């Protein structure tokens, strides 16, 4: 069984300050991990993915995340927040596809990021 | 490049009326297709997934159904809507491959309000 916990439901930062969105996961296998962003009334956009290559993953819009197996964490960071970063962020873990050709994604409950001017 | 379309963008329907939401993918072949529902404050819930034409798997029992009449077309339906069917419906696709999980790409969504 797999699960993902986003440790903060809301994060508020000032524009230009660092962003940290925390995510812990549980998986029986070596997981694939993703971060998605959702702006209001929009679909989810993939920010970045970890699939057992480099543990520090760089994504779009200046975001990055570090896979730490010993801590079962995959926190999302950005050095300097922009007003356009205000959105909801989802941490996602997947299991192996196996013979079914489908790997189920398990979504965290989301973290709403607010950016103040 | 691949594109995923959903329509309509918004829909207001009375209780007991039928529903049909459509999703199409361009620029890829043999994708896996997914329907999710996002209710307020409840995260994303996988409703159906499909690994091929006519192959539908249901994740959650409900009064909704899905069909895949063509390789890149996925339809979500209901014969009689309930108030609890209100929500934001998202279609997604991924590359089909065994032994590995690929990321999913989401459409723009349909906001359904049942009155």
Short mmCIF file of C-alpha atoms in Angstrom, two decimals:
data_model
loop_
_atom_site.label_atom_id
_atom_site.label_comp_id
_atom_site.label_asym_id
_atom_site.label_seq_id
_atom_site.Cartn_x
_atom_site.Cartn_y
_atom_site.Cartn_z
CA UNK A 1 0.00 0.00 0.00
CA UNK A 2 1.15 3.52 -0.64
CA UNK A 3 0.22 6.83 0.89
CA UNK A 4 1.31 10.45 0.87
CA UNK A 5 1.01 13.11 3.53
CA UNK A 6 1.33 16.79 2.86
CA UNK A 7 2.26 18.24 6.20
CA UNK A 8 0.76 21.70 5.70
CA UNK A 9 -2.68 22.45 4.33
CA UNK A 10 -1.84 26.15 3.94
CA UNK A 11 1.49 27.95 3.50
CA UNK A 12 1.80 31.72 3.34
CA UNK A 13 4.94 33.52 2.16
CA UNK A 14 5.93 36.99 1.03
CA UNK A 15 6.94 37.61 -2.56
CA UNK A 16 10.68 37.10 -2.99
CA UNK A 17 11.06 34.78 0.03
CA UNK A 18 11.73 31.02 -0.15
CA UNK A 19 8.97 28.45 -0.51
CA UNK A 20 8.94 25.07 1.26
CA UNK A 21 6.05 22.65 0.79
CA UNK A 22 6.50 19.43 2.74
CA UNK A 23 5.58 15.92 1.66
CA UNK A 24 6.17 12.52 3.25
CA UNK A 25 5.34 9.29 1.49
CA UNK A 26 4.93 5.62 2.22
CA UNK A 27 5.47 2.96 -0.41
CA UNK A 28 6.26 -0.73 -0.47
CA UNK A 29 8.40 -0.32 -3.57
CA UNK A 30 10.85 2.19 -4.91
CA UNK A 31 8.32 4.86 -5.72
CA UNK A 32 7.86 7.36 -8.46
CA UNK A 33 7.03 10.75 -7.00
CA UNK A 34 5.52 13.84 -8.56
CA UNK A 35 4.49 17.38 -7.71
CA UNK A 36 1.55 18.96 -9.50
CA UNK A 37 0.23 22.52 -9.32
CA UNK A 38 -3.39 23.58 -9.77
CA UNK A 39 -4.52 27.15 -10.25
CA UNK A 40 -8.17 27.93 -9.45
CA UNK A 41 -10.62 26.20 -11.79
CA UNK A 42 -7.80 24.78 -13.89
CA UNK A 43 -6.43 21.32 -14.49
CA UNK A 44 -3.33 19.96 -12.77
CA UNK A 45 0.05 20.78 -14.28
CA UNK A 46 3.08 18.60 -13.72
CA UNK A 47 5.86 20.53 -11.97
CA UNK A 48 8.46 17.80 -11.64
CA UNK A 49 8.95 14.05 -11.23
CA UNK A 50 11.33 11.67 -9.50
CA UNK A 51 11.77 8.23 -11.05
CA UNK A 52 14.90 6.81 -9.34
CA UNK A 53 17.48 8.86 -11.19
CA UNK A 54 19.03 11.94 -9.55
CA UNK A 55 17.66 12.60 -6.06
CA UNK A 56 17.53 16.37 -6.63
CA UNK A 57 14.92 17.02 -9.26
CA UNK A 58 14.50 20.32 -11.05
CA UNK A 59 11.14 21.31 -12.45
CA UNK A 60 9.44 24.15 -14.20
CA UNK A 61 9.15 27.72 -12.94
CA UNK A 62 12.20 27.42 -10.68
CA UNK A 63 10.84 24.68 -8.44
CA UNK A 64 12.87 21.71 -7.29
CA UNK A 65 12.44 18.78 -4.94
CA UNK A 66 14.80 16.42 -3.18
CA UNK A 67 14.07 12.73 -2.71
CA UNK A 68 15.30 11.55 0.71
CA UNK A 69 14.74 7.84 1.12
CA UNK A 70 15.93 7.74 4.73
CA UNK A 71 13.35 10.38 5.67
CA UNK A 72 10.69 9.19 3.17
CA UNK A 73 10.32 12.81 2.13
CA UNK A 74 9.97 14.69 -1.14
CA UNK A 75 9.74 18.35 -0.19
CA UNK A 76 9.16 21.03 -2.83
CA UNK A 77 11.21 24.22 -2.72
CA UNK A 78 11.70 27.44 -4.60
CA UNK A 79 14.30 30.09 -3.69
CA UNK A 80 12.11 33.11 -4.37
CA UNK A 81 8.31 33.15 -4.51
CA UNK A 82 6.43 35.00 -7.21
CA UNK A 83 2.85 36.17 -7.07
CA UNK A 84 2.01 33.77 -9.90
CA UNK A 85 3.06 30.83 -7.69
CA UNK A 86 -0.11 31.22 -5.62
CA UNK A 87 -2.00 27.97 -6.23
CA UNK A 88 -2.66 24.55 -4.73
CA UNK A 89 0.13 21.99 -4.86
CA UNK A 90 -0.24 18.23 -4.79
CA UNK A 91 2.39 15.67 -3.89
CA UNK A 92 1.75 12.35 -5.63
CA UNK A 93 3.20 8.85 -5.22
CA UNK A 94 2.79 5.95 -7.59
CA UNK A 95 3.17 2.23 -7.37
CA UNK A 96 4.71 0.03 -10.00
CA UNK A 97 2.76 -0.59 -13.17
CA UNK A 98 3.41 -4.30 -13.20
CA UNK A 99 1.56 -6.47 -15.68
CA UNK A 100 -1.54 -4.31 -15.77
CA UNK A 101 0.20 -1.51 -17.63
CA UNK A 102 -1.22 0.91 -15.12
CA UNK A 103 0.37 2.41 -12.07
CA UNK A 104 -2.10 4.01 -9.71
CA UNK A 105 -1.37 7.51 -8.49
CA UNK A 106 -2.09 8.42 -4.88
CA UNK A 107 -2.58 12.13 -4.28
CA UNK A 108 -1.91 14.10 -1.15
CA UNK A 109 -4.64 16.37 0.16
CA UNK A 110 -2.96 19.45 -1.25
CA UNK A 111 -1.20 22.53 0.10
CA UNK A 112 -2.58 25.95 -0.70
CA UNK A 113 0.23 28.44 -1.24
CA UNK A 114 -0.55 32.10 -0.67
CA UNK A 115 1.96 34.73 -1.78
CA UNK A 116 1.73 38.20 -0.24
CA UNK A 117 3.11 41.28 -2.01
CA UNK B 1 3.01 17.68 -28.82
CA UNK B 2 0.16 16.12 -26.93
CA UNK B 3 -3.04 17.97 -26.07
CA UNK B 4 -6.00 16.94 -23.98
CA UNK B 5 -9.42 18.52 -24.37
CA UNK B 6 -12.48 18.41 -22.17
CA UNK B 7 -15.94 19.78 -22.74
CA UNK B 8 -18.02 21.39 -21.66
CA UNK B 9 -15.99 23.65 -19.38
CA UNK B 10 -18.95 24.28 -17.08
CA UNK B 11 -22.30 22.60 -16.71
CA UNK B 12 -25.34 23.17 -14.53
CA UNK B 13 -27.78 20.28 -14.48
CA UNK B 14 -30.89 19.47 -12.41
CA UNK B 15 -31.07 16.42 -10.19
CA UNK B 16 -32.22 13.37 -12.13
CA UNK B 17 -31.01 14.60 -15.51
CA UNK B 18 -28.48 12.67 -17.63
CA UNK B 19 -24.82 13.57 -18.00
CA UNK B 20 -22.23 13.23 -20.72
CA UNK B 21 -18.72 14.64 -20.40
CA UNK B 22 -16.21 14.13 -23.15
CA UNK B 23 -12.44 13.99 -23.20
CA UNK B 24 -10.18 13.64 -26.22
CA UNK B 25 -6.42 13.40 -26.52
CA UNK B 26 -4.35 14.47 -29.50
CA UNK B 27 -0.78 13.72 -30.45
CA UNK B 28 -0.41 10.26 -28.91
CA UNK B 29 -1.63 6.73 -29.54
CA UNK B 30 -2.78 3.98 -27.18
CA UNK B 31 -2.81 6.15 -24.08
CA UNK B 32 -4.10 5.14 -20.69
CA UNK B 33 -7.06 7.38 -19.86
CA UNK B 34 -8.46 8.40 -16.49
CA UNK B 35 -11.45 10.21 -14.99
CA UNK B 36 -11.08 11.95 -11.63
CA UNK B 37 -13.48 13.94 -9.51
CA UNK B 38 -12.36 16.76 -7.26
CA UNK B 39 -14.99 17.75 -4.71
CA UNK B 40 -14.49 20.80 -2.53
CA UNK B 41 -12.02 20.05 0.25
CA UNK B 42 -11.79 16.36 -0.62
CA UNK B 43 -8.80 16.03 -2.93
CA UNK B 44 -8.74 13.99 -6.13
CA UNK B 45 -10.70 10.77 -6.42
CA UNK B 46 -10.01 8.36 -9.27
CA UNK B 47 -13.31 7.27 -10.81
CA UNK B 48 -12.38 5.21 -13.87
CA UNK B 49 -9.36 4.24 -15.90
CA UNK B 50 -8.94 2.62 -19.28
CA UNK B 51 -5.98 0.85 -20.87
CA UNK B 52 -7.67 0.36 -24.24
CA UNK B 53 -10.80 0.68 -26.35
CA UNK B 54 -13.75 -0.81 -24.52
CA UNK B 55 -11.64 -1.60 -21.44
CA UNK B 56 -12.94 0.28 -18.41
CA UNK B 57 -12.09 -0.25 -14.76
CA UNK B 58 -14.12 1.38 -12.02
CA UNK B 59 -12.45 2.48 -8.83
CA UNK B 60 -15.47 3.69 -6.89
CA UNK B 61 -19.07 2.34 -7.04
CA UNK B 62 -21.45 5.12 -7.98
CA UNK B 63 -24.13 6.11 -10.46
CA UNK B 64 -21.52 7.15 -13.02
CA UNK B 65 -20.21 5.11 -15.95
CA UNK B 66 -17.44 5.54 -18.48
CA UNK B 67 -16.89 4.44 -22.04
CA UNK B 68 -14.01 4.50 -24.49
CA UNK B 69 -15.45 4.20 -27.99
CA UNK B 70 -12.24 5.27 -29.71
CA UNK B 71 -8.56 5.08 -28.80
CA UNK B 72 -8.29 8.73 -27.77
CA UNK B 73 -11.84 9.42 -26.60
CA UNK B 74 -13.11 8.91 -23.07
CA UNK B 75 -16.69 9.67 -22.00
CA UNK B 76 -18.14 9.98 -18.52
CA UNK B 77 -21.89 9.47 -18.23
CA UNK B 78 -24.77 9.23 -15.84
CA UNK B 79 -28.40 8.35 -16.39
CA UNK B 80 -29.64 10.30 -13.37
CA UNK B 81 -27.53 12.89 -11.60
CA UNK B 82 -27.46 13.22 -7.82
CA UNK B 83 -26.62 16.35 -5.84
CA UNK B 84 -23.49 14.57 -4.64
CA UNK B 85 -22.23 14.36 -8.23
CA UNK B 86 -21.36 18.06 -8.17
CA UNK B 87 -17.65 18.70 -8.49
CA UNK B 88 -14.75 19.36 -10.79
CA UNK B 89 -14.18 16.51 -13.23
CA UNK B 90 -10.73 15.99 -14.63
CA UNK B 91 -9.64 13.75 -17.46
CA UNK B 92 -6.02 12.63 -17.70
CA UNK B 93 -3.83 10.52 -19.95
CA UNK B 94 -0.53 8.73 -19.58
CA UNK B 95 1.78 6.69 -21.73
CA UNK B 96 0.87 3.00 -21.63
CA UNK B 97 3.73 0.81 -20.52
CA UNK B 98 4.06 -2.26 -18.35
CA UNK B 99 6.60 -2.41 -15.55
CA UNK B 100 6.80 1.34 -15.08
CA UNK B 101 4.54 4.15 -14.06
CA UNK B 102 4.43 7.29 -16.10
CA UNK B 103 3.17 10.68 -15.06
CA UNK B 104 -0.35 11.68 -15.97
CA UNK B 105 -1.29 14.78 -17.90
CA UNK B 106 -4.53 16.50 -17.05
CA UNK B 107 -7.15 18.29 -19.07
CA UNK B 108 -8.63 21.68 -18.14
CA UNK B 109 -11.57 20.14 -16.30
CA UNK B 110 -15.36 20.43 -16.27
CA UNK B 111 -17.13 22.19 -13.41
CA UNK B 112 -20.43 20.36 -12.81
CA UNK B 113 -23.09 21.82 -10.56
CA UNK B 114 -26.15 19.69 -9.86
CA UNK B 115 -29.11 21.74 -8.63
#
